[in-house]
Each structure stands twice: as structure tokens, then as C-alpha cells.
Amino acid sequence: MSAPPFRHLALRLLRGLGLLERRCAHCLAPFTPRQGEAFCPHCLPQLAPYRGAACPRCGLPLPAADAPDAPSVPCGHCLTDPPPWDEIRIYGLYQGALRDCLLRLKFSGELALAGPLGGLLASHLRALPPAALPPDHVLAVPQHPAHLRERGYNQAHELAAALCRELRLPLRHDLLSRTRRVQPQAGLDAVHRAANVRGSFAAATSHLRGAHCWLLDDVMTTGSTARAACSALRDAGAASVTLLVMARTPHR
């Protein structure tokens, strides 16, 4: 077979160097990435991580007046009912461009967004003070098998897979499972959300005893799902759990 024309070779070279125009993963406008960015210069600032005041235990945004106390003082809810994770790391707030991307990933099947979003989270984690210990396992909040068959994918797992590729960390899908299918959390208040997911996860004790885990979820609202999942990991003997959340709703 004859060699490809010079034009094709040039196109391959330009693509490999990241010099060809591509479309923004959010607005789909054409742009020329400088360092392999997936988002255009207009959208990237809209997807910047949240750097405002937040509760150090649940990531809930706090009023600006509370900013001086934010690094050390949990919110009232966490003081009276501490969460089962040891640390939480939130990327951004569930609003604007980040909300739009996560909705498209979750409900429209736009799996191509998982890589760019996971890359943003990885870059954010690199910029934070390192955790005391690297994780033995990275897990995503799982779906019930019936739900997974209907949707065809788990958006939290897709984000976790992208994160692990960026950070070269182990991703496990066999250590945490949903033992029963629950009613969708959307539309439920905090009390009913907690009751809905309570006891709905099971973890593999033999692999988790003494392990340091990262658990990733795409969106956190009241934290009921994350609490139930983390509780299962702690009950199975996990030494520590760091909760990673792509987007935190600005209200509990």
C-alpha cells in the first residue's frame, strides 16, 4: 500500500502536537488548544474550582463573613452529626458551566465529558496539600446493577477512571456495591434522602481492612448517599476514607 499523502501526514503531526483547531467540550465552539485543553478560553474560567469559604467536613459553602473560620470550624450540622469520612475534597459548585457538563454526562450520555472533567479534578488535587497517605484504593459510588443496565454506564465511575488515568492510581469497582435499588434522591428532602439510602451499600471486608480509600461521587447535595457509602467502607474496616466530589450544591 502506498504511503499516505503528505497532507495526511501533516494533519497527523499537527493533531499529535495539539495544534489543530478542536471544539470546546462545553460550548462546542471551535478553538485552538495551547496545551491540550479540552475547554476553550471562554469556558475554562467558568469551570474554575471553588475557592470560597466552605465547611471543612462537608464542603458546604459558607457565608463570606465566616471565611476566617472556614479552615478549622465545621458547620453546625457537622458539629452535631459528623460525617463518616476523614476528609473531603470538593472541586466546584453545582451551578453554571460545571452543572451543565455534569447533567450532560449523567443524563445525555456524553461520556466524552468524563475525561476533561476528571482532568480538572486531577489538576485541582495536585494543587492542594497532599493527603497524609496515598490511597490504597480509589472507588466510585456504585449504582445498583439494574440501574446500571438501564443507563449503561455510571457517571461517577467514568469520572473516577479519568482521574485515575491522570494520577496513575488504582481504581477498584469490586469493593463497594449497591445491595438494593432505591428511589431516586431528586425531589426528596434531607430526612427522606437519608432513609432512602441507609443500608443500601455493602463493602468487601477482606480487601478493605486497614486500607486508605478515596471515594468519588459526581454531585453532593445533602451528603446522604456519600454517608451511606462511606459508612459501609468504614464498617468493612477501612482505615480512612477521603471523599472526592466533582460538584457540591450550594445549599444543603
Short mmCIF file of C-alpha atoms in Angstrom, two decimals, residues 24-148:
data_model
loop_
_atom_site.label_atom_id
_atom_site.label_comp_id
_atom_site.label_asym_id
_atom_site.label_seq_id
_atom_site.Cartn_x
_atom_site.Cartn_y
_atom_site.Cartn_z
CA CYS A 24 -14.73 23.07 23.27
CA ALA A 25 -16.12 20.22 25.37
CA HIS A 26 -18.64 22.62 26.93
CA CYS A 27 -19.84 25.18 24.37
CA LEU A 28 -18.69 23.21 21.28
CA ALA A 29 -17.17 26.36 19.76
CA PRO A 30 -14.01 25.75 17.69
CA PHE A 31 -10.75 26.81 19.32
CA THR A 32 -7.05 26.03 19.17
CA PRO A 33 -5.80 24.42 22.39
CA ARG A 34 -2.44 25.58 23.67
CA GLN A 35 -1.57 22.68 25.98
CA GLY A 36 -4.16 20.06 25.17
CA GLU A 37 -7.01 21.87 26.91
CA ALA A 38 -10.50 20.43 26.37
CA PHE A 39 -12.28 23.71 27.16
CA CYS A 40 -11.99 26.98 25.26
CA PRO A 41 -10.57 30.17 26.87
CA HIS A 42 -14.12 31.48 27.36
CA CYS A 43 -15.44 28.39 29.19
CA LEU A 44 -12.37 27.37 31.17
CA PRO A 45 -12.67 30.25 33.71
CA GLN A 46 -16.32 29.28 34.23
CA LEU A 47 -15.12 25.81 35.23
CA ALA A 48 -12.55 27.02 37.75
CA PRO A 49 -12.57 25.26 41.14
CA TYR A 50 -14.43 26.81 44.05
CA ARG A 51 -12.07 28.67 46.36
CA GLY A 52 -14.52 30.37 48.70
CA ALA A 53 -15.31 29.63 52.32
CA ALA A 54 -16.63 26.12 52.96
CA CYS A 55 -17.20 23.71 55.82
CA PRO A 56 -14.05 21.55 56.13
CA ARG A 57 -16.14 18.43 56.87
CA CYS A 58 -18.95 18.53 54.27
CA GLY A 59 -17.78 21.14 51.78
CA LEU A 60 -20.92 23.23 52.16
CA PRO A 61 -20.25 26.83 51.04
CA LEU A 62 -20.31 29.26 53.94
CA PRO A 63 -21.19 32.97 54.00
CA ALA A 64 -18.26 35.23 53.22
CA ALA A 65 -18.38 36.56 56.79
CA ASP A 66 -17.43 33.09 58.03
CA ALA A 67 -14.37 32.87 55.78
CA PRO A 68 -11.77 33.39 58.56
CA ASP A 69 -13.14 30.39 60.49
CA ALA A 70 -13.75 28.15 57.47
CA PRO A 71 -10.46 26.20 57.58
CA SER A 72 -10.99 25.00 61.16
CA VAL A 73 -14.64 25.28 62.20
CA PRO A 74 -17.23 22.85 60.77
CA CYS A 75 -20.79 23.92 60.07
CA GLY A 76 -23.46 23.33 62.72
CA HIS A 77 -24.75 20.19 61.03
CA CYS A 78 -21.30 18.56 61.00
CA LEU A 79 -20.69 19.52 64.62
CA THR A 80 -23.84 17.72 65.75
CA ASP A 81 -23.66 14.85 63.24
CA PRO A 82 -20.07 14.36 61.98
CA PRO A 83 -19.77 12.61 58.60
CA PRO A 84 -18.12 9.16 58.38
CA TRP A 85 -15.31 10.28 56.07
CA ASP A 86 -11.98 11.62 57.30
CA GLU A 87 -11.51 14.32 54.68
CA ILE A 88 -13.48 15.87 51.85
CA ARG A 89 -12.18 17.50 48.68
CA ILE A 90 -14.67 19.41 46.56
CA TYR A 91 -13.86 20.60 43.05
CA GLY A 92 -16.60 23.14 42.37
CA LEU A 93 -20.18 24.21 42.95
CA TYR A 94 -23.09 22.59 41.16
CA GLN A 95 -24.03 25.59 39.07
CA GLY A 96 -23.26 27.25 35.75
CA ALA A 97 -20.98 25.51 33.28
CA LEU A 98 -19.96 22.73 35.69
CA ARG A 99 -23.60 21.83 36.36
CA ASP A 100 -24.32 21.82 32.63
CA CYS A 101 -21.41 19.48 31.91
CA LEU A 102 -22.37 17.07 34.70
CA LEU A 103 -26.00 16.99 33.60
CA ARG A 104 -24.95 16.20 30.05
CA LEU A 105 -22.61 13.49 31.28
CA LYS A 106 -25.21 11.95 33.58
CA PHE A 107 -28.42 12.16 31.55
CA SER A 108 -27.38 12.71 27.93
CA GLY A 109 -24.71 10.04 27.70
CA GLU A 110 -21.96 12.49 26.71
CA LEU A 111 -19.21 10.27 28.09
CA ALA A 112 -16.57 12.31 26.28
CA LEU A 113 -17.00 14.90 29.06
CA ALA A 114 -15.73 12.49 31.72
CA GLY A 115 -12.10 12.78 30.61
CA PRO A 116 -11.92 16.60 30.64
CA LEU A 117 -13.82 16.84 33.94
CA GLY A 118 -11.67 14.17 35.54
CA GLY A 119 -8.64 16.07 34.30
CA LEU A 120 -9.85 19.25 36.01
CA LEU A 121 -10.29 17.36 39.27
CA ALA A 122 -6.84 15.79 38.95
CA SER A 123 -5.23 19.21 38.40
CA HIS A 124 -7.11 20.57 41.39
CA LEU A 125 -5.93 17.74 43.65
CA ARG A 126 -2.34 18.24 42.53
CA ALA A 127 -2.55 21.87 43.64
CA LEU A 128 -3.85 21.01 47.12
CA PRO A 129 -1.71 19.95 50.08
CA PRO A 130 -1.05 16.22 49.65
CA ALA A 131 -3.03 13.72 51.69
CA ALA A 132 -1.26 12.13 54.64
CA LEU A 133 -1.17 8.79 52.83
CA PRO A 134 -1.67 7.85 49.16
CA PRO A 135 -4.83 5.79 48.68
CA ASP A 136 -4.68 2.03 48.51
CA HIS A 137 -7.89 2.06 46.50
CA VAL A 138 -9.90 4.59 44.54
CA LEU A 139 -13.62 3.80 44.29
CA ALA A 140 -16.65 5.44 42.72
CA VAL A 141 -20.08 5.48 44.33
CA PRO A 142 -21.70 2.49 42.58
CA GLN A 143 -25.11 2.11 41.00
CA HIS A 144 -27.46 -0.79 41.54
CA PRO A 145 -26.93 -3.41 38.78
CA ALA A 146 -30.48 -2.91 37.48
CA HIS A 147 -29.96 0.84 37.26
CA LEU A 148 -26.60 0.34 35.59
#
